[in-house]
mmCIF file of N, CA and C in Angstrom:
data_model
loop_
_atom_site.group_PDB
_atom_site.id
_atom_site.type_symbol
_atom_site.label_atom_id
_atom_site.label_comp_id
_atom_site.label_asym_id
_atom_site.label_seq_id
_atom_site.Cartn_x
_atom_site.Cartn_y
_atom_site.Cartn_z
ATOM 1 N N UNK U 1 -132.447 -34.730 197.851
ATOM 2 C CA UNK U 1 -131.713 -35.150 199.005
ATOM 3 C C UNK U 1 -131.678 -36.671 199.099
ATOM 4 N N UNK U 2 -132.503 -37.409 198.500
ATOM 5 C CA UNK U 2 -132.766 -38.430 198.060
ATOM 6 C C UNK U 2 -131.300 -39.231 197.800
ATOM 7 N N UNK U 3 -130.917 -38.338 197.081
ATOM 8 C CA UNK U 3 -129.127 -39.417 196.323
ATOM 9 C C UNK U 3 -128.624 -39.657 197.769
ATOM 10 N N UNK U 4 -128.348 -38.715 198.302
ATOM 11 C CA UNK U 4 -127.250 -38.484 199.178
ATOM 12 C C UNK U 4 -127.660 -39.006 200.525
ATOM 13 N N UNK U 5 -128.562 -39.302 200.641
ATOM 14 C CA UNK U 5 -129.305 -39.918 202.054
ATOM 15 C C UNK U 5 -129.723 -41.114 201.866
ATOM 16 N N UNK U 6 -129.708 -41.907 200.463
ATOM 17 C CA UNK U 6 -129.821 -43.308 200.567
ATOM 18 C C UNK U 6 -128.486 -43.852 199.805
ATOM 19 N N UNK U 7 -127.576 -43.175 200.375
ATOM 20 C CA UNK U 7 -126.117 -43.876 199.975
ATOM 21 C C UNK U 7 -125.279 -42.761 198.949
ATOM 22 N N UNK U 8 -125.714 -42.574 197.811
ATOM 23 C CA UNK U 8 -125.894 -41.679 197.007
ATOM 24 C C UNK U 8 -124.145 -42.208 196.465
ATOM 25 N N UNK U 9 -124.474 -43.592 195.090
ATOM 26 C CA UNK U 9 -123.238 -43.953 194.864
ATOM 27 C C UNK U 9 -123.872 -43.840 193.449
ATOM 28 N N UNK U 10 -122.297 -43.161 192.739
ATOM 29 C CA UNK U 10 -122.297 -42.879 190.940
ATOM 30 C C UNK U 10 -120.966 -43.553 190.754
ATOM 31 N N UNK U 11 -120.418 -42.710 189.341
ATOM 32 C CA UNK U 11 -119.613 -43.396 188.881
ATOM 33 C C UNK U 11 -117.904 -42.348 189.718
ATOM 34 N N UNK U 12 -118.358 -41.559 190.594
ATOM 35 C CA UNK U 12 -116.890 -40.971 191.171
ATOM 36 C C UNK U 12 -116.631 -41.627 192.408
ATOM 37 N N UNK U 13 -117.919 -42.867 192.679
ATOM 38 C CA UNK U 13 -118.143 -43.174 194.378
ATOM 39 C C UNK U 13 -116.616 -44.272 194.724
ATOM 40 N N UNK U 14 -115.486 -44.636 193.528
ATOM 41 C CA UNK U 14 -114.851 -45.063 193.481
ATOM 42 C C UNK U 14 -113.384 -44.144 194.099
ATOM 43 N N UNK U 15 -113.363 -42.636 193.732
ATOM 44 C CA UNK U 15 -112.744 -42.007 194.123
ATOM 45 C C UNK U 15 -112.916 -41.238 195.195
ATOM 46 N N UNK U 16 -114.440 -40.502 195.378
ATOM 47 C CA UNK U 16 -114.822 -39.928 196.438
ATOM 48 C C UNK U 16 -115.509 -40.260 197.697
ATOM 49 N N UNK U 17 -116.035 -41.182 197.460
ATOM 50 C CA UNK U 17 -116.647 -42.232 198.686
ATOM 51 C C UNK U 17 -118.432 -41.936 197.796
ATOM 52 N N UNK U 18 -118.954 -42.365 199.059
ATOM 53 C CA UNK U 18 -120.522 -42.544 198.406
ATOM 54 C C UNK U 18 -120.997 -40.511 198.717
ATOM 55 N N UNK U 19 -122.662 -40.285 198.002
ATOM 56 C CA UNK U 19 -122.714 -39.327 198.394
ATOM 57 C C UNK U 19 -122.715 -38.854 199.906
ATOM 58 N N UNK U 20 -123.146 -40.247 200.803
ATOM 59 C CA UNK U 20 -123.411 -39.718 201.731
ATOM 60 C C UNK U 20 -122.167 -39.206 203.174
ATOM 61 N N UNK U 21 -121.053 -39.966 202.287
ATOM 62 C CA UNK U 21 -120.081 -40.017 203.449
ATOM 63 C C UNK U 21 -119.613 -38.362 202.925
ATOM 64 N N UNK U 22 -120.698 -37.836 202.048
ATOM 65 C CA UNK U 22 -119.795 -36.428 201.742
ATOM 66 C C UNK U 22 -120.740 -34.959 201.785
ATOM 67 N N UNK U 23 -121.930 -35.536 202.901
ATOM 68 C CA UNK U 23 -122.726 -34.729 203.265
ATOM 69 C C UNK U 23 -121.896 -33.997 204.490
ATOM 70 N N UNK U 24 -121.579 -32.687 205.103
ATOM 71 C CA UNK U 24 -120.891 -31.565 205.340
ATOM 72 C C UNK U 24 -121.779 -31.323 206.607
ATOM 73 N N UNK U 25 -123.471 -30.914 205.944
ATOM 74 C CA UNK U 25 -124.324 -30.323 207.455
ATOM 75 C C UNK U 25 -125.563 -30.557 206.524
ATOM 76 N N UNK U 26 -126.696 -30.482 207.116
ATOM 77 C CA UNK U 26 -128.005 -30.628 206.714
ATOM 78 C C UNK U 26 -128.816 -29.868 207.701
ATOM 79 N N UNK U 27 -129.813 -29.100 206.941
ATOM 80 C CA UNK U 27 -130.873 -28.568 207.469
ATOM 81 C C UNK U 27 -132.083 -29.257 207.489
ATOM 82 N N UNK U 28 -132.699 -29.635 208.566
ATOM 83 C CA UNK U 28 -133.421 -30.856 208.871
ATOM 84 C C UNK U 28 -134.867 -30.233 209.845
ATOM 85 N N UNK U 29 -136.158 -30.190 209.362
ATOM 86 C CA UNK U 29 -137.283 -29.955 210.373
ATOM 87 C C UNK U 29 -137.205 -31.418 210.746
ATOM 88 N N UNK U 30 -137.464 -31.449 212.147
ATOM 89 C CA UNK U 30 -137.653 -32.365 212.728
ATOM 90 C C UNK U 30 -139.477 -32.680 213.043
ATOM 91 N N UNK U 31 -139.304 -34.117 213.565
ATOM 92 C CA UNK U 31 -140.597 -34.916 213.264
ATOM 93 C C UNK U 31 -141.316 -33.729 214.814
ATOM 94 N N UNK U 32 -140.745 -32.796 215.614
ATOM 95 C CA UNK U 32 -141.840 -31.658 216.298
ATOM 96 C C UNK U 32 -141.797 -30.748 215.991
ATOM 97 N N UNK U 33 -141.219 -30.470 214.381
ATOM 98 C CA UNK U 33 -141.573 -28.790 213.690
ATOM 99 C C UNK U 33 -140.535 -27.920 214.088
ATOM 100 N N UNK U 34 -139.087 -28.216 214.978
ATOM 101 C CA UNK U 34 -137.931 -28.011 215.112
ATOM 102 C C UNK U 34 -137.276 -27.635 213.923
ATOM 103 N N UNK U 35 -136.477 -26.662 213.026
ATOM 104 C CA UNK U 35 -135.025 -26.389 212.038
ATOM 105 C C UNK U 35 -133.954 -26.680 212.905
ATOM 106 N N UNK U 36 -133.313 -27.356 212.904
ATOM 107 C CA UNK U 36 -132.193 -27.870 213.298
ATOM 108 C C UNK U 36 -131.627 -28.032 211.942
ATOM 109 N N UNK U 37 -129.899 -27.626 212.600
ATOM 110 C CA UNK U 37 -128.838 -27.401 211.915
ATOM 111 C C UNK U 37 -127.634 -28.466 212.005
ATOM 112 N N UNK U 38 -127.724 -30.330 211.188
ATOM 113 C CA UNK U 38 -127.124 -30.947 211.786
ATOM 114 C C UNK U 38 -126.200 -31.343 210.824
ATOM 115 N N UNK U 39 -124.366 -31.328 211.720
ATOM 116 C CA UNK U 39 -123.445 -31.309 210.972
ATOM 117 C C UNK U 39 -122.581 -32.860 212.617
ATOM 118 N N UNK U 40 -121.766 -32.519 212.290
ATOM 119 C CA UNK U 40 -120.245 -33.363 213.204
ATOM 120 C C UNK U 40 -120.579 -32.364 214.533
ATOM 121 N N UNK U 41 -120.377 -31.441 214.548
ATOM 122 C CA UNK U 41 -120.312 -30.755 215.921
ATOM 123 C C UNK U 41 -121.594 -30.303 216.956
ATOM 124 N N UNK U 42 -123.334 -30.173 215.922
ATOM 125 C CA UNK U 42 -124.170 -30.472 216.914
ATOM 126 C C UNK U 42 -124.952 -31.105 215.964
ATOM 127 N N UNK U 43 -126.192 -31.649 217.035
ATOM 128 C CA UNK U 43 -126.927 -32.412 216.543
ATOM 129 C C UNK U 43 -126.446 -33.919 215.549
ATOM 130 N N UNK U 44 -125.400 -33.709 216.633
ATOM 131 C CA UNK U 44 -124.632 -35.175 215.858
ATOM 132 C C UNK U 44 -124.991 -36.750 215.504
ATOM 133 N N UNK U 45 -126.107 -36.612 216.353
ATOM 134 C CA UNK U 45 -126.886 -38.398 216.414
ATOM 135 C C UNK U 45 -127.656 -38.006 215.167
ATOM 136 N N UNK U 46 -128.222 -37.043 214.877
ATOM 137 C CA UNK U 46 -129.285 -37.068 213.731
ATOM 138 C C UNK U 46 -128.506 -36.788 212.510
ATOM 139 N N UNK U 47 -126.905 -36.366 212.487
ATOM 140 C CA UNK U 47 -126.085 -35.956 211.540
ATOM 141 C C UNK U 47 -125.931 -37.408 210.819
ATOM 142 N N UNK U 48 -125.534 -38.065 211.925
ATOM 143 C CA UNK U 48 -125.061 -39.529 212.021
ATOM 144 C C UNK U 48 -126.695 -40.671 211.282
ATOM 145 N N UNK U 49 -127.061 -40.026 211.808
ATOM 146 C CA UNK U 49 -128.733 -41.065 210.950
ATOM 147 C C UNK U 49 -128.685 -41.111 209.512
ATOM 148 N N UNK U 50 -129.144 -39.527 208.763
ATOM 149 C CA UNK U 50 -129.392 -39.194 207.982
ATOM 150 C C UNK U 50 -128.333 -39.938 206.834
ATOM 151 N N UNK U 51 -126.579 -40.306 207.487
ATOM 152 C CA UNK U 51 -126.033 -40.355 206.385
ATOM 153 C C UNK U 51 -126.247 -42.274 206.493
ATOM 154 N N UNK U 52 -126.896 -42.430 207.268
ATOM 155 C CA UNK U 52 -126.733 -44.056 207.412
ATOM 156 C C UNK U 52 -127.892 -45.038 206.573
ATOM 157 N N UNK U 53 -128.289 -44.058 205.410
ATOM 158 C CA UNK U 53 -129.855 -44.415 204.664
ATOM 159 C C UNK U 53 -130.680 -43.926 205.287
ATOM 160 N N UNK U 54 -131.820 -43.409 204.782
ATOM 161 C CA UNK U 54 -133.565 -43.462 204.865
ATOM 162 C C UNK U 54 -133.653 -42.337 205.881
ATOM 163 N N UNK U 55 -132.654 -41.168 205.388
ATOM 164 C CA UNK U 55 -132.705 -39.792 205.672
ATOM 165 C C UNK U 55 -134.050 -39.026 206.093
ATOM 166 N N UNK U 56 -134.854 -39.439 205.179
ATOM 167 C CA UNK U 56 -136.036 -38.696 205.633
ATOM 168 C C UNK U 56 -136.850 -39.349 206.359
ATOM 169 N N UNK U 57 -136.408 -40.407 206.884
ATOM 170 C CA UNK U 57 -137.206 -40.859 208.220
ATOM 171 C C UNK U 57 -137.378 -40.188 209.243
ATOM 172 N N UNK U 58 -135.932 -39.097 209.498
ATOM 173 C CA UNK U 58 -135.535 -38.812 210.970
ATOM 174 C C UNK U 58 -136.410 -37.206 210.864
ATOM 175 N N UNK U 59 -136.520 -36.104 209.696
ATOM 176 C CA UNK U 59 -137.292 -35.595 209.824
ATOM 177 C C UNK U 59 -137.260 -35.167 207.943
ATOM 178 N N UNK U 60 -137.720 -33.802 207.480
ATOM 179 C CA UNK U 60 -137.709 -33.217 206.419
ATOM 180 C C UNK U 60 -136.464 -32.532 205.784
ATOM 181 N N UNK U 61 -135.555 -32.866 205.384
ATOM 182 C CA UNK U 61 -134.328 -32.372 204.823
ATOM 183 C C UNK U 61 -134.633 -31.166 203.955
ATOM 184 N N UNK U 62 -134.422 -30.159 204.589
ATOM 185 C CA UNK U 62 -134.680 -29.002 203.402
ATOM 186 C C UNK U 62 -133.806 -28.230 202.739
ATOM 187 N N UNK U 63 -132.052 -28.931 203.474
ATOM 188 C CA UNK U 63 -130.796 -28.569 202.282
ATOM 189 C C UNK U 63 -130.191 -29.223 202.975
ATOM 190 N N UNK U 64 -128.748 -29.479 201.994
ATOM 191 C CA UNK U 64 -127.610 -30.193 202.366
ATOM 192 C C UNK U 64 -126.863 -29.583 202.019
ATOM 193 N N UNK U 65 -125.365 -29.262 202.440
ATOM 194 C CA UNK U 65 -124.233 -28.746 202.252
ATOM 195 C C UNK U 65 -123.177 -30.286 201.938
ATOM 196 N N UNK U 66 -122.531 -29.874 200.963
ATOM 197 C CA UNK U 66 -122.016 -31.269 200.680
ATOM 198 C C UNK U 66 -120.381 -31.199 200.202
ATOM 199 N N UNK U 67 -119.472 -31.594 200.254
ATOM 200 C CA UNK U 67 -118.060 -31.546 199.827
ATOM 201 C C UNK U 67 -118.275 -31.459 198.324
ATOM 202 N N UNK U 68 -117.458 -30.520 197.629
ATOM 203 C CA UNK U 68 -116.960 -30.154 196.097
ATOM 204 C C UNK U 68 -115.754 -30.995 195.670
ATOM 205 N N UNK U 69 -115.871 -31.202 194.440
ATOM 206 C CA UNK U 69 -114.636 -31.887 193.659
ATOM 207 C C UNK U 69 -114.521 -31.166 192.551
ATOM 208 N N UNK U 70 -112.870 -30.775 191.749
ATOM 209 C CA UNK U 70 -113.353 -30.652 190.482
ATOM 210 C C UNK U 70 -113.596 -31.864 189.473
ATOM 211 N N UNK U 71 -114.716 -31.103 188.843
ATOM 212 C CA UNK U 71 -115.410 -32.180 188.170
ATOM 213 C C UNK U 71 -113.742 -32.874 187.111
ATOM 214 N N UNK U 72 -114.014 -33.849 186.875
ATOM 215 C CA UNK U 72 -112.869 -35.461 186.305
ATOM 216 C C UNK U 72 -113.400 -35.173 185.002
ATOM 217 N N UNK U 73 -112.156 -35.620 184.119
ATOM 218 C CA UNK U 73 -112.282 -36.286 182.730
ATOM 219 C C UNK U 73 -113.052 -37.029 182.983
ATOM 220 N N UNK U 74 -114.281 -37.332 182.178
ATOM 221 C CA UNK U 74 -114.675 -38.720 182.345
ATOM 222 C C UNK U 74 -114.894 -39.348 180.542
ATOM 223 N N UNK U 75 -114.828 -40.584 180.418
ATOM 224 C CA UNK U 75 -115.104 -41.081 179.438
ATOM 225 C C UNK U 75 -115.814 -42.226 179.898
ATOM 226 N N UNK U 76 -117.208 -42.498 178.453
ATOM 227 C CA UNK U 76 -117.658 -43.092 178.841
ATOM 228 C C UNK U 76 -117.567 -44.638 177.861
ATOM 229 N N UNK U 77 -117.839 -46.061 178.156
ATOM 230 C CA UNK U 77 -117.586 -47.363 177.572
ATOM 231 C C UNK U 77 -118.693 -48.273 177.921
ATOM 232 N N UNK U 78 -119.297 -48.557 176.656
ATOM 233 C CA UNK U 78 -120.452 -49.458 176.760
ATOM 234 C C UNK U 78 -120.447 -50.739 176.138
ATOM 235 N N UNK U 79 -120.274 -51.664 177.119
ATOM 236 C CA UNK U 79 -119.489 -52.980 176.517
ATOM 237 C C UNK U 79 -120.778 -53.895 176.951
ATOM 238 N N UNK U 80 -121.244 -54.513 175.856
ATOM 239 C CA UNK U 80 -122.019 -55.247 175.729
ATOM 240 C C UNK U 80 -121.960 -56.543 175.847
ATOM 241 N N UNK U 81 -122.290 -57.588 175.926
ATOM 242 C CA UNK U 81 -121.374 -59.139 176.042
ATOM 243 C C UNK U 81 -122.722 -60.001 176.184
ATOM 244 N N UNK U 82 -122.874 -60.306 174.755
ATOM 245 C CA UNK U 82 -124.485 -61.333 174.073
ATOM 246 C C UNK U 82 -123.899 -62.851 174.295
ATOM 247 N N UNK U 83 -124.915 -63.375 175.168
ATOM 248 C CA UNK U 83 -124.569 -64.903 174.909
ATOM 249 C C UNK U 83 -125.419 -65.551 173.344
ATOM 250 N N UNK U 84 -125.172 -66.213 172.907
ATOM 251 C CA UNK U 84 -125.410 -66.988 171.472
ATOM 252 C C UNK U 84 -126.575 -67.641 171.742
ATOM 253 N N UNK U 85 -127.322 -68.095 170.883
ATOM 254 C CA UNK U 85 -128.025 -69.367 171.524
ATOM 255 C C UNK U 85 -127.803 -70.550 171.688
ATOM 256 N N UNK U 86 -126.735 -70.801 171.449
ATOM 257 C CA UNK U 86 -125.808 -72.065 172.044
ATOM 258 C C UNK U 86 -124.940 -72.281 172.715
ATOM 259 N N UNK U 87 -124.914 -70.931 173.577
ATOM 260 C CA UNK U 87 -124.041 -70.733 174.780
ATOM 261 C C UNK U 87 -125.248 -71.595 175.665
ATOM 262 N N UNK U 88 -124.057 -72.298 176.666
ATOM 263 C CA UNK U 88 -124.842 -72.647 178.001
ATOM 264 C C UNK U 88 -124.587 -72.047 178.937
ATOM 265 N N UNK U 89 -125.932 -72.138 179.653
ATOM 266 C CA UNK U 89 -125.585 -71.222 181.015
ATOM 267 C C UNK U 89 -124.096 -71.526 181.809
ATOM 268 N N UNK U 90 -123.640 -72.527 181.582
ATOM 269 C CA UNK U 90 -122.009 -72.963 182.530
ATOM 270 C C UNK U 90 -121.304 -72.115 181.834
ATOM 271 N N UNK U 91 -121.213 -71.919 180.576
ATOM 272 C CA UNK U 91 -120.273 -71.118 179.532
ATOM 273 C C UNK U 91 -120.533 -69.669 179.713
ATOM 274 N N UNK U 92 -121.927 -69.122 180.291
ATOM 275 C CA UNK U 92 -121.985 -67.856 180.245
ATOM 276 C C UNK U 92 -121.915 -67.506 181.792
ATOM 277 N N UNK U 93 -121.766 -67.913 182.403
ATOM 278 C CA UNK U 93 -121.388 -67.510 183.946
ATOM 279 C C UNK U 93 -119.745 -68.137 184.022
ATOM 280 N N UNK U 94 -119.355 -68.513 183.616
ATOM 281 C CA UNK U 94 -117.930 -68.724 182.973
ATOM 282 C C UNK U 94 -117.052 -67.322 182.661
ATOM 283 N N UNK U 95 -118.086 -66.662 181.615
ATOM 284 C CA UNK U 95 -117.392 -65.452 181.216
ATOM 285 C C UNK U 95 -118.039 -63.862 181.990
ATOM 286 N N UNK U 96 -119.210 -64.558 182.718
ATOM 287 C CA UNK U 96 -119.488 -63.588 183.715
ATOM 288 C C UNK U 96 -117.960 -63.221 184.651
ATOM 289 N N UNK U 97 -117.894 -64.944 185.109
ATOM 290 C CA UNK U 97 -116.898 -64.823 186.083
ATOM 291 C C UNK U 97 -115.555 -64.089 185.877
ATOM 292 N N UNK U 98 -115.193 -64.235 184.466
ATOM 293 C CA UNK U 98 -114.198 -64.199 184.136
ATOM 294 C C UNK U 98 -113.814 -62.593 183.663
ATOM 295 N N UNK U 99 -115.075 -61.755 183.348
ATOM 296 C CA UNK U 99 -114.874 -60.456 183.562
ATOM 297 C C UNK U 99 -114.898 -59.754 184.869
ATOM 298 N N UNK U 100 -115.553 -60.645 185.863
ATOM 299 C CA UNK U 100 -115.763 -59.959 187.275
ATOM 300 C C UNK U 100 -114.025 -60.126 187.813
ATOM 301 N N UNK U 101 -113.083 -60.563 187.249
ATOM 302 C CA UNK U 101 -111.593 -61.122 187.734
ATOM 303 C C UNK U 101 -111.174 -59.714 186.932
ATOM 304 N N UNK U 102 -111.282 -59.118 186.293
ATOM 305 C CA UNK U 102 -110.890 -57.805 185.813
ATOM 306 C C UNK U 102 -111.144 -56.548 186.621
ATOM 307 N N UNK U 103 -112.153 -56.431 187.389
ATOM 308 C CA UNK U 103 -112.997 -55.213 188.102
ATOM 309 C C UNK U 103 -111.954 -54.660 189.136
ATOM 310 N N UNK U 104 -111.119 -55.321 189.781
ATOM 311 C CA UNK U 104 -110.567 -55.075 190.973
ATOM 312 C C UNK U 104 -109.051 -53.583 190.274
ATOM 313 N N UNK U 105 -108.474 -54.738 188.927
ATOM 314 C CA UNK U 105 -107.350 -54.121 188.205
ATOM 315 C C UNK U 105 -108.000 -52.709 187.428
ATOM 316 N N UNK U 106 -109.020 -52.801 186.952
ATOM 317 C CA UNK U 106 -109.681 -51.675 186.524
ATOM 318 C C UNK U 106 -109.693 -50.568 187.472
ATOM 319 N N UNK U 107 -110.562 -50.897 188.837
ATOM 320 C CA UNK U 107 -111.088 -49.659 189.490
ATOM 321 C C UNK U 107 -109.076 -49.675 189.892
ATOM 322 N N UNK U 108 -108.349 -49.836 190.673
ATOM 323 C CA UNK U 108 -106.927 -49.407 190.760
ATOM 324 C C UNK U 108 -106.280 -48.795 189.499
ATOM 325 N N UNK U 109 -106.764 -48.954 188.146
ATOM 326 C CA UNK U 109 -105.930 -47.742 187.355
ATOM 327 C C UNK U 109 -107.486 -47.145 187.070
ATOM 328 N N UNK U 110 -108.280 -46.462 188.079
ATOM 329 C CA UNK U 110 -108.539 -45.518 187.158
ATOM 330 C C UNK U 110 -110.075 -45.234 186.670
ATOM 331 N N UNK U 111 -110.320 -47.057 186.603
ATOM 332 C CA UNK U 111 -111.885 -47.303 185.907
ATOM 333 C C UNK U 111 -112.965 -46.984 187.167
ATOM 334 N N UNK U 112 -114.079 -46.623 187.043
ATOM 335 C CA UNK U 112 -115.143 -46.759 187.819
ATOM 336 C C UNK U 112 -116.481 -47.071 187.100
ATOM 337 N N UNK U 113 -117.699 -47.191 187.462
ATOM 338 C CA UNK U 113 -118.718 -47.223 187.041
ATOM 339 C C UNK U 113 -119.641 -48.400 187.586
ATOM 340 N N UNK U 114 -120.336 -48.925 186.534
ATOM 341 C CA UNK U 114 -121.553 -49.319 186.525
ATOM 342 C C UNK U 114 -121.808 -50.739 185.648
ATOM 343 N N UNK U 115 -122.485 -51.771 185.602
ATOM 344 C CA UNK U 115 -122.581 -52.814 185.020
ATOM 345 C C UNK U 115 -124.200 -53.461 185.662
ATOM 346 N N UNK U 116 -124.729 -54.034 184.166
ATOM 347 C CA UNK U 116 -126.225 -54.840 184.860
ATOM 348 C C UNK U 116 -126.063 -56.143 183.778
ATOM 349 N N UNK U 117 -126.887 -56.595 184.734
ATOM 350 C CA UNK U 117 -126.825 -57.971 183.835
ATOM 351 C C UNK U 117 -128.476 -58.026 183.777
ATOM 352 N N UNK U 118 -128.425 -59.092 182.606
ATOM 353 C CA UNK U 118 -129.971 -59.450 182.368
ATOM 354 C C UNK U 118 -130.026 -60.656 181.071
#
């Protein structure tokens, strides 16, 4: 419950929203030993917590009901990008920058995912 209650973003969070904006209802013991059943129509303040991060603060999540998709083509691309040892740092945040000017045209046709730097 973990994904979906601390945001719960992958590589579809581009098309479908994050996990949490796609939690449905949750079955929740509460912090006085209460099962409560919280969706949009009751128990709506704690519906409303759970999807706002740090889910299991408010009590014990012991299921979630969550919106379906069919699962996407996906393909996957692992693009690597080595600075030299005679790259300077101005030159390599240069071409940082200069791939981050691509991200916007990507995710609009299509692309989603993931990137780390180090």
């Amino acid at each position: 419950m973990g994904w979906a209650t601390g945001g719960g973003h992958g590589l579809a969070t581009g098309t479908y929203g994050m996990g949490a904006d796609n939690i449905i209802e949750a079955e929740i013991v509460t912090p006085a030993g209460d099962l409560v059943t919280a969706n949009a129509c009751q128990h709506e303040d704690l519906f409303w917590a759970i999807r706002g991060g740090g889910g299991g603060t408010y009590g014990v999540i012991v299921s979630v009901t969550v919106k379906a998709y069919p699962m996407p083509l996906v393909t996957m691309v692992n693009l690597s990008l080595t600075a030299k040892n005679t790259t300077s740092e101005h030159e390599w945040y240069r071409l940082v920058a200069k791939s981050h000017s691509y991200l916007a045209e990507l995710q609009v046709n299509g692309a989603h995912g993931y990137y780390t730097m180090s």
